[in-house]
Amino acid sequence: MGAQEKSQANSNSMQRVKVYRLNDDGKWDDQGTGHVTVDYLERSEDLGLYVIDEEDSETLLLHRITPDDIYRKQEDTIISWRDPEFSTELALSFQETAGCSYIWDHICNVQRSLQFSTLNSETFHSMNSELRELPAVELSTLPLILKTVSESGIADQMRLTELILNDQDFFQKLMDVFRICEDLENIDGLHMIFKIVRGIILFNNPQIFEKIFGDELIMDVIGSLEYDPEISRVQHHRGFLKEHVVFKEAIPIKDPHVLSKIHQTYRVGYLKDVVLARVLDEATVANLNSIIHANNAVVVSLLKDDNTFIQELFARLRSPTTSAESKKNLVYFLHEFCSLSKSMQMVQQLRLFRDLMNEGIFDIIADILQSQDKKLVLTGYPHSFLESGSKPSAFLCCSAGRNPATRTVG
C-alpha cells in the first residue's frame, strides 16, 4: 500500500461514524455506519455534513451546517444537534476521538465563516479597510503587524488568517526577523514577535497550525515564545528540548514520516502544556489535542503495518544478548505502542493484538513478571498492556527519555 493510500485509510478510520436519530419514544435509532465529510452541497455554495454508507455508498445523512448554536460535542466522540429542517434530534457517534475533534473543528470554522458573511456590509468594509494586504514583514513594521493581530475582531481575524495563508513566506520571514532581533538582543522586537506569534496561534486555525508546526519552523516558533514580556526572565524552551529531551530509540525507526510525527507530537504537547499553558483557551487546546491524537494514530498505524519492525522488536526482546537496560526500554516502548493502539478502529486493534500474540507477547509478559524491577513488573501486567488507554498528550516513549509530567523550564 502506498503512502497516499495509507493516509486515506487513516483518514477514513478517523471519520468513521454511526448515525443516530431520536425517535418519538425518546430512543436513539441506529441509521447505519459510514464516513463523514464536510463538503459543499450540490448546486450550492453552502457547506454541509455528508455521511456515506460504508457498504453501499448511499447517503446516510445530508445536513446543511447553520450559524445557529445548535451543535453539541459530548464525551469526546459524539456530536449531536436538533435539525431545524426536519425538527428531529440527530447524532454522530465517532469511532475515534481524533475524528470527532476534526469534524467539530470544521463545523466551528464553517459557523464562523457564516457569521462573518452575515455581518453588515458597511461595517465589514470599515473594519477591513486596512486589511487588504499584509504589512511587509520587517523589523520596522513589527508594531504595525502587532497592532493588526492584537486589535482584530472576528471579521478581521478571518481576513487576516486568509492573508497569512496566502503569503507562503509570512512565517519564514517573521522567523528571519526573530533571529535578527535575537542576534541584536533587541528585546522590544522580541517582545513584539512573542505577542504576534501568540496572537496568531490563538486564531486557532488548523491550516496555520499545519504551517507553524512543520519541521522547518516549529523550533523557531517555540524560540519566539521564550520572550514573554510578562515574565521577568527569558525562558529556555529550545535549550530544554535540545539538551534535556533525549530521543531514545528502543528500536531503530527508519520511516522519516514516523520520526517527524513523533517529534512534532512531543513539541506540540510541550507548547500546549508548558509554553502557552496559561494563555490558551479551551477551543485551542482541543485543536492541539486533535493534532496529537491524529499523529498518534498515524504513527501506530504505520508501525503496525511494518512487519519487519514488529519482528525485529520481538527478536530483540527474546535475544539473550540484549542488555537489561535495552530490554527495559523495549518493554516500555511495547507498552506505549499497545496503549496508543487505542486510537485505531477496533478491527485494526484486534488484528494488531492477534499479530502480537503470534509473535509471543504473552511469553514476553511472563518474562517481565519475573523481573526484580518492580516498575517493570507493573508494566508487565497483561491488563496494563492490553487495556490501557492513551491520553491526549501521550507520545511514544521512544521519543523522550523522561516523564512528560515533569516538564518544567527555568
Short mmCIF file of C-alpha atoms in Angstrom, two decimals:
data_model
loop_
_atom_site.label_atom_id
_atom_site.label_comp_id
_atom_site.label_asym_id
_atom_site.label_seq_id
_atom_site.Cartn_x
_atom_site.Cartn_y
_atom_site.Cartn_z
CA MET A 1 0.00 0.00 0.00
CA GLY A 2 1.41 3.41 -0.98
CA ALA A 3 1.78 6.37 1.36
CA GLN A 4 -1.23 8.14 -0.18
CA GLU A 5 -3.43 5.04 0.24
CA LYS A 6 -2.30 4.64 3.87
CA SER A 7 -3.07 8.28 4.53
CA GLN A 8 -6.54 7.82 3.03
CA ALA A 9 -7.12 4.72 5.17
CA ASN A 10 -6.14 6.62 8.30
CA SER A 11 -8.47 9.46 7.34
CA ASN A 12 -11.36 7.05 6.72
CA SER A 13 -10.78 5.43 10.11
CA MET A 14 -10.75 8.79 11.86
CA GLN A 15 -14.05 9.86 10.27
CA ARG A 16 -15.97 6.59 10.64
CA VAL A 17 -19.30 7.21 12.38
CA LYS A 18 -22.64 5.73 13.33
CA VAL A 19 -25.68 7.91 12.58
CA TYR A 20 -28.47 8.05 15.16
CA ARG A 21 -31.93 9.66 15.04
CA LEU A 22 -34.11 10.25 18.11
CA ASN A 23 -37.49 8.55 17.62
CA ASP A 24 -40.87 9.54 19.02
CA ASP A 25 -40.35 7.22 22.01
CA GLY A 26 -37.24 9.12 23.06
CA LYS A 27 -34.86 6.34 21.96
CA TRP A 28 -31.97 6.59 19.54
CA ASP A 29 -32.41 4.61 16.31
CA ASP A 30 -29.27 3.40 14.55
CA GLN A 31 -29.40 4.70 10.97
CA GLY A 32 -26.23 2.96 9.79
CA THR A 33 -22.43 3.27 9.68
CA GLY A 34 -20.42 5.34 7.24
CA HIS A 35 -17.79 8.02 6.79
CA VAL A 36 -18.48 11.71 7.42
CA THR A 37 -17.07 14.65 5.50
CA VAL A 38 -17.70 18.37 5.31
CA ASP A 39 -18.30 19.42 1.71
CA TYR A 40 -20.30 21.77 -0.49
CA LEU A 41 -23.92 20.83 -1.05
CA GLU A 42 -24.89 20.02 -4.60
CA ARG A 43 -25.59 23.13 -6.71
CA SER A 44 -24.99 25.35 -3.68
CA GLU A 45 -22.29 27.42 -2.01
CA ASP A 46 -23.39 26.14 1.41
CA LEU A 47 -21.33 23.59 3.34
CA GLY A 48 -22.85 20.55 4.94
CA LEU A 49 -22.21 17.23 6.65
CA TYR A 50 -22.27 14.19 4.39
CA VAL A 51 -22.30 10.63 5.75
CA ILE A 52 -21.81 7.98 3.07
CA ASP A 53 -22.72 4.37 3.91
CA GLU A 54 -19.57 2.26 4.11
CA GLU A 55 -21.25 -0.75 2.49
CA ASP A 56 -23.35 0.54 -0.42
CA SER A 57 -22.04 4.15 -0.73
CA GLU A 58 -25.55 5.54 -0.31
CA THR A 59 -26.07 8.85 1.50
CA LEU A 60 -27.00 8.16 5.13
CA LEU A 61 -27.11 11.81 6.16
CA LEU A 62 -27.06 15.20 4.47
CA HIS A 63 -27.19 18.20 6.79
CA ARG A 64 -26.67 21.87 5.94
CA ILE A 65 -24.44 23.47 8.60
CA THR A 66 -26.10 26.53 10.13
CA PRO A 67 -24.61 29.50 12.02
CA ASP A 68 -27.06 28.86 14.87
CA ASP A 69 -25.79 27.46 18.17
CA ILE A 70 -27.43 24.04 17.82
CA TYR A 71 -24.42 21.71 17.89
CA ARG A 72 -23.15 19.89 20.98
CA LYS A 73 -19.98 17.86 21.48
CA GLN A 74 -20.28 15.13 24.11
CA GLU A 75 -17.82 12.66 25.66
CA ASP A 76 -15.14 13.40 23.01
CA THR A 77 -16.78 11.05 20.45
CA ILE A 78 -20.33 12.36 19.89
CA ILE A 79 -21.66 15.38 18.01
CA SER A 80 -25.42 15.95 18.27
CA TRP A 81 -27.89 18.63 17.20
CA ARG A 82 -31.56 19.35 16.59
CA ASP A 83 -32.00 19.59 12.84
CA PRO A 84 -34.22 22.64 12.13
CA GLU A 85 -35.23 21.35 8.68
CA PHE A 86 -36.59 18.03 9.94
CA SER A 87 -37.37 19.01 13.56
CA THR A 88 -35.55 15.98 14.92
CA GLU A 89 -32.52 15.20 17.06
CA LEU A 90 -29.54 13.70 15.21
CA ALA A 91 -26.21 12.41 16.48
CA LEU A 92 -22.93 11.19 15.05
CA SER A 93 -21.02 8.69 17.18
CA PHE A 94 -17.36 8.65 16.10
CA GLN A 95 -15.11 5.64 16.27
CA GLU A 96 -12.14 7.83 17.19
CA THR A 97 -11.81 10.97 19.30
CA ALA A 98 -9.44 12.48 16.72
CA GLY A 99 -12.12 12.18 14.03
CA CYS A 100 -14.72 13.78 16.29
CA SER A 101 -12.42 16.72 17.05
CA TYR A 102 -11.54 17.09 13.38
CA ILE A 103 -15.19 17.34 12.23
CA TRP A 104 -16.13 19.52 15.24
CA ASP A 105 -13.38 21.99 14.30
CA HIS A 106 -14.70 22.06 10.72
CA ILE A 107 -18.23 22.77 11.92
CA CYS A 108 -16.96 25.60 14.13
CA ASN A 109 -14.93 27.07 11.26
CA VAL A 110 -17.94 26.93 8.91
CA GLN A 111 -20.09 28.62 11.56
CA ARG A 112 -17.53 31.40 11.98
CA SER A 113 -17.49 31.89 8.21
CA LEU A 114 -21.29 32.07 8.11
CA GLN A 115 -21.40 34.56 10.97
CA PHE A 116 -18.71 36.58 9.22
CA SER A 117 -20.64 36.67 5.94
CA THR A 118 -23.78 37.92 7.65
CA LEU A 119 -22.07 40.95 9.18
CA ASN A 120 -23.35 44.29 7.98
CA SER A 121 -21.60 45.05 4.70
CA GLU A 122 -20.81 48.64 5.58
CA THR A 123 -19.33 47.65 8.96
CA PHE A 124 -17.35 44.90 7.30
CA HIS A 125 -15.72 47.24 4.79
CA SER A 126 -14.98 49.76 7.52
CA MET A 127 -13.35 47.15 9.77
CA ASN A 128 -11.30 45.62 6.98
CA SER A 129 -10.30 48.75 5.08
CA GLU A 130 -6.71 48.34 6.34
CA LEU A 131 -6.60 44.58 5.78
CA ARG A 132 -6.44 44.46 2.02
CA GLU A 133 -2.87 43.19 2.31
CA LEU A 134 -0.39 42.27 5.00
CA PRO A 135 2.31 44.73 6.03
CA ALA A 136 5.75 43.77 4.79
CA VAL A 137 7.43 41.59 7.39
CA GLU A 138 10.39 43.70 8.51
CA LEU A 139 11.86 44.88 11.78
CA SER A 140 10.41 48.37 11.23
CA THR A 141 6.88 47.05 10.60
CA LEU A 142 6.60 44.85 13.72
CA PRO A 143 4.49 47.47 15.58
CA LEU A 144 2.01 47.62 12.67
CA ILE A 145 1.82 43.80 12.39
CA LEU A 146 1.27 43.55 16.16
CA LYS A 147 -1.49 46.18 16.03
CA THR A 148 -3.14 44.31 13.15
CA VAL A 149 -3.05 40.99 15.01
CA SER A 150 -3.88 42.15 18.53
CA GLU A 151 -6.70 44.57 17.69
CA SER A 152 -8.55 42.38 15.20
CA GLY A 153 -12.14 41.36 15.77
CA ILE A 154 -13.74 38.17 14.44
CA ALA A 155 -14.13 39.54 10.91
CA ASP A 156 -10.58 40.90 10.88
CA GLN A 157 -9.18 37.61 12.19
CA MET A 158 -10.73 35.67 9.34
CA ARG A 159 -9.44 38.12 6.75
CA LEU A 160 -6.02 38.22 8.40
CA THR A 161 -5.88 34.40 8.51
CA GLU A 162 -6.66 34.30 4.79
CA LEU A 163 -3.91 36.81 4.02
CA ILE A 164 -1.37 34.92 6.16
CA LEU A 165 -2.19 31.60 4.48
CA ASN A 166 -1.95 33.19 1.03
CA ASP A 167 1.53 34.52 1.81
CA GLN A 168 3.62 31.35 1.66
CA ASP A 169 6.66 33.09 3.17
CA PHE A 170 4.99 35.04 6.00
CA PHE A 171 6.12 32.81 8.87
CA GLN A 172 9.56 32.21 7.39
CA LYS A 173 10.11 35.96 7.06
CA LEU A 174 8.79 36.54 10.59
CA MET A 175 11.21 33.93 11.96
CA ASP A 176 14.05 35.58 9.99
CA VAL A 177 13.25 38.86 11.76
CA PHE A 178 13.10 36.95 15.08
CA ARG A 179 16.63 35.62 14.57
CA ILE A 180 17.86 39.13 13.70
CA CYS A 181 16.28 40.54 16.88
CA GLU A 182 17.84 37.75 18.91
CA ASP A 183 21.29 38.38 17.42
CA LEU A 184 20.94 42.12 18.12
CA GLU A 185 19.46 41.46 21.60
CA ASN A 186 16.56 43.68 20.56
CA ILE A 187 14.26 42.92 23.50
CA ASP A 188 11.46 45.24 22.33
CA GLY A 189 11.38 43.48 18.97
CA LEU A 190 11.43 40.05 20.62
CA HIS A 191 8.51 41.03 22.88
CA MET A 192 6.51 42.17 19.86
CA ILE A 193 7.21 38.94 17.97
CA PHE A 194 6.11 36.93 21.02
CA LYS A 195 2.78 38.77 21.03
CA ILE A 196 2.36 38.37 17.26
CA VAL A 197 3.01 34.61 17.32
CA ARG A 198 0.84 34.09 20.41
CA GLY A 199 -1.98 36.11 18.83
CA ILE A 200 -1.84 34.10 15.59
CA ILE A 201 -1.85 30.80 17.48
CA LEU A 202 -4.98 31.98 19.32
CA PHE A 203 -6.70 32.39 15.94
CA ASN A 204 -6.94 28.60 16.33
CA ASN A 205 -6.76 27.84 12.63
CA PRO A 206 -5.81 24.25 11.65
CA GLN A 207 -4.14 25.38 8.40
CA ILE A 208 -1.93 27.83 10.30
CA PHE A 209 -1.05 25.08 12.79
CA GLU A 210 -0.04 22.85 9.87
CA LYS A 211 2.41 25.52 8.72
CA ILE A 212 3.98 26.56 12.03
CA PHE A 213 4.27 23.01 13.42
CA GLY A 214 6.20 21.75 10.40
CA ASP A 215 9.80 20.59 10.90
CA GLU A 216 11.25 23.76 9.34
CA LEU A 217 9.51 26.27 11.62
CA ILE A 218 8.45 24.73 14.90
CA MET A 219 11.71 25.22 16.84
CA ASP A 220 11.93 28.89 15.79
CA VAL A 221 8.27 29.36 16.71
CA ILE A 222 8.94 27.86 20.16
CA GLY A 223 12.03 30.10 20.40
CA SER A 224 9.98 33.21 19.67
CA LEU A 225 7.72 32.26 22.60
CA GLU A 226 10.65 32.36 25.03
CA TYR A 227 10.39 36.16 25.23
CA ASP A 228 7.17 36.67 27.17
CA PRO A 229 7.13 40.34 28.31
CA GLU A 230 5.04 39.34 31.35
CA ILE A 231 7.81 37.06 32.66
CA SER A 232 10.87 38.78 34.11
CA ARG A 233 13.42 36.35 32.71
CA VAL A 234 13.83 34.73 29.33
CA GLN A 235 12.64 31.12 29.14
CA HIS A 236 14.86 28.46 27.61
CA HIS A 237 12.44 26.16 25.83
CA ARG A 238 14.71 25.35 22.88
CA GLY A 239 17.62 24.52 25.16
CA PHE A 240 15.39 22.21 27.18
CA LEU A 241 14.09 20.44 24.07
CA LYS A 242 17.56 20.06 22.56
CA GLU A 243 19.59 19.20 25.65
CA HIS A 244 17.25 17.54 28.15
CA VAL A 245 14.73 15.73 25.97
CA VAL A 246 16.64 12.67 24.77
CA PHE A 247 15.39 10.86 21.70
CA LYS A 248 15.78 7.24 22.74
CA GLU A 249 15.07 4.75 20.00
CA ALA A 250 14.39 1.46 21.73
CA ILE A 251 14.48 0.07 18.23
CA PRO A 252 15.53 1.99 15.08
CA ILE A 253 12.63 3.65 13.24
CA LYS A 254 13.56 4.08 9.60
CA ASP A 255 10.45 5.82 8.26
CA PRO A 256 11.18 9.59 8.25
CA HIS A 257 7.44 10.36 8.28
CA VAL A 258 7.01 8.42 11.53
CA LEU A 259 10.02 10.14 13.11
CA SER A 260 8.68 13.55 12.08
CA LYS A 261 5.28 12.82 13.62
CA ILE A 262 6.86 11.60 16.89
CA HIS A 263 8.97 14.76 17.23
CA GLN A 264 6.05 17.00 16.29
CA THR A 265 3.73 15.31 18.79
CA TYR A 266 6.12 15.92 21.68
CA ARG A 267 6.79 19.53 20.69
CA VAL A 268 3.11 20.39 20.22
CA GLY A 269 2.35 18.79 23.59
CA TYR A 270 5.19 20.77 25.19
CA LEU A 271 3.93 24.00 23.66
CA LYS A 272 0.41 23.26 24.93
CA ASP A 273 1.37 22.08 28.42
CA VAL A 274 4.31 24.37 29.19
CA VAL A 275 5.00 27.24 26.78
CA LEU A 276 1.46 28.63 26.45
CA ALA A 277 -0.35 26.71 29.18
CA ARG A 278 -1.61 29.85 30.94
CA VAL A 279 -2.94 31.66 27.85
CA LEU A 280 -4.61 29.01 25.67
CA ASP A 281 -8.39 28.83 25.59
CA GLU A 282 -10.35 25.56 25.59
CA ALA A 283 -11.01 25.62 21.85
CA THR A 284 -7.31 26.00 21.00
CA VAL A 285 -6.33 23.27 23.49
CA ALA A 286 -8.92 20.98 21.86
CA ASN A 287 -7.45 21.66 18.42
CA LEU A 288 -3.91 20.96 19.62
CA ASN A 289 -5.11 17.74 21.25
CA SER A 290 -6.66 16.77 17.90
CA ILE A 291 -3.27 17.15 16.23
CA ILE A 292 -1.67 14.96 18.92
CA HIS A 293 -4.38 12.29 18.63
CA ALA A 294 -4.14 12.24 14.84
CA ASN A 295 -0.33 11.96 14.96
CA ASN A 296 -0.55 9.07 17.44
CA ALA A 297 -2.98 7.27 15.13
CA VAL A 298 -0.69 7.75 12.11
CA VAL A 299 2.44 6.59 13.99
CA VAL A 300 0.84 3.44 15.40
CA SER A 301 -0.81 2.58 12.08
CA LEU A 302 2.43 2.92 10.08
CA LEU A 303 4.49 0.95 12.61
CA LYS A 304 1.79 -1.72 12.83
CA ASP A 305 1.95 -2.24 9.07
CA ASP A 306 5.75 -2.56 9.11
CA ASN A 307 6.21 -6.33 9.58
CA THR A 308 9.98 -6.03 9.69
CA PHE A 309 9.76 -3.54 12.55
CA ILE A 310 7.48 -5.76 14.69
CA GLN A 311 9.59 -8.86 14.03
CA GLU A 312 12.81 -7.07 14.96
CA LEU A 313 11.18 -5.71 18.14
CA PHE A 314 10.31 -9.22 19.39
CA ALA A 315 13.59 -10.70 18.21
CA ARG A 316 15.45 -8.18 20.40
CA LEU A 317 13.13 -8.82 23.34
CA ARG A 318 13.86 -12.57 23.13
CA SER A 319 17.57 -12.30 22.41
CA PRO A 320 19.88 -13.34 25.31
CA THR A 321 22.42 -10.76 24.10
CA THR A 322 20.07 -7.80 24.67
CA SER A 323 21.26 -5.83 27.71
CA ALA A 324 18.95 -5.35 30.70
CA GLU A 325 18.68 -1.60 30.05
CA SER A 326 17.87 -2.10 26.36
CA LYS A 327 15.29 -4.73 27.22
CA LYS A 328 13.66 -2.37 29.72
CA ASN A 329 13.39 0.34 27.03
CA LEU A 330 11.94 -2.19 24.59
CA VAL A 331 9.29 -3.22 27.14
CA TYR A 332 8.33 0.41 27.82
CA PHE A 333 8.13 1.02 24.08
CA LEU A 334 5.89 -2.03 23.54
CA HIS A 335 3.66 -0.93 26.43
CA GLU A 336 3.23 2.57 24.97
CA PHE A 337 2.70 1.12 21.50
CA CYS A 338 -0.16 -1.04 22.82
CA SER A 339 -1.61 1.93 24.71
CA LEU A 340 -1.64 4.18 21.67
CA SER A 341 -3.23 1.46 19.54
CA LYS A 342 -6.49 2.56 21.21
CA SER A 343 -6.50 5.34 18.62
CA MET A 344 -7.18 2.75 15.90
CA GLN A 345 -10.54 1.26 15.00
CA MET A 346 -11.49 -1.93 16.83
CA VAL A 347 -10.93 -4.25 13.84
CA GLN A 348 -7.37 -2.95 13.47
CA GLN A 349 -6.76 -3.29 17.21
CA LEU A 350 -7.86 -6.93 17.16
CA ARG A 351 -5.61 -7.67 14.17
CA LEU A 352 -2.69 -5.99 15.90
CA PHE A 353 -3.17 -7.98 19.13
CA ARG A 354 -3.55 -11.18 17.10
CA ASP A 355 -0.21 -10.42 15.42
CA LEU A 356 1.38 -9.61 18.79
CA MET A 357 0.14 -12.92 20.22
CA ASN A 358 1.55 -14.74 17.21
CA GLU A 359 4.90 -13.05 17.89
CA GLY A 360 4.77 -14.29 21.51
CA ILE A 361 3.70 -11.25 23.55
CA PHE A 362 2.45 -13.43 26.43
CA ASP A 363 5.85 -15.11 26.70
CA ILE A 364 7.38 -11.64 26.94
CA ILE A 365 4.85 -10.64 29.64
CA ALA A 366 5.58 -13.82 31.62
CA ASP A 367 9.29 -13.00 31.49
CA ILE A 368 8.66 -9.40 32.63
CA LEU A 369 6.62 -10.56 35.64
CA GLN A 370 9.68 -12.43 36.95
CA SER A 371 11.86 -9.29 36.88
CA GLN A 372 13.33 -7.80 40.06
CA ASP A 373 12.42 -4.32 38.78
CA LYS A 374 9.06 -3.51 40.42
CA LYS A 375 8.23 -0.76 37.94
CA LEU A 376 8.87 -3.15 35.08
CA VAL A 377 6.66 -5.78 36.73
CA LEU A 378 3.78 -3.30 36.97
CA THR A 379 4.24 -2.52 33.29
CA GLY A 380 4.14 -6.23 32.52
CA TYR A 381 0.66 -6.98 33.89
CA PRO A 382 -1.48 -8.15 30.94
CA HIS A 383 -4.25 -5.61 31.63
CA SER A 384 -1.60 -2.88 31.58
CA PHE A 385 -0.55 -3.94 28.10
CA LEU A 386 -3.92 -4.73 26.59
CA GLU A 387 -6.38 -2.41 28.31
CA SER A 388 -4.51 0.84 28.95
CA GLY A 389 -5.95 3.87 27.20
CA SER A 390 -3.99 6.76 25.74
CA LYS A 391 -4.19 10.32 27.00
CA PRO A 392 -4.41 13.30 24.61
CA SER A 393 -0.81 14.30 25.36
CA ALA A 394 0.61 10.79 25.06
CA PHE A 395 3.65 10.21 22.90
CA LEU A 396 5.73 7.17 22.08
CA CYS A 397 8.15 6.54 24.90
CA CYS A 398 10.99 6.25 22.42
CA SER A 399 10.64 9.98 21.67
CA ALA A 400 11.86 11.20 25.04
CA GLY A 401 13.90 9.80 27.88
CA ARG A 402 11.84 11.41 30.62
CA ASN A 403 8.35 11.62 32.11
CA PRO A 404 6.21 14.33 30.43
CA ALA A 405 4.68 15.14 33.82
CA THR A 406 7.99 16.61 34.95
CA ARG A 407 8.31 19.12 32.11
CA THR A 408 9.40 22.42 33.62
CA VAL A 409 11.59 25.17 32.28
CA GLY A 410 13.60 27.68 34.21
#
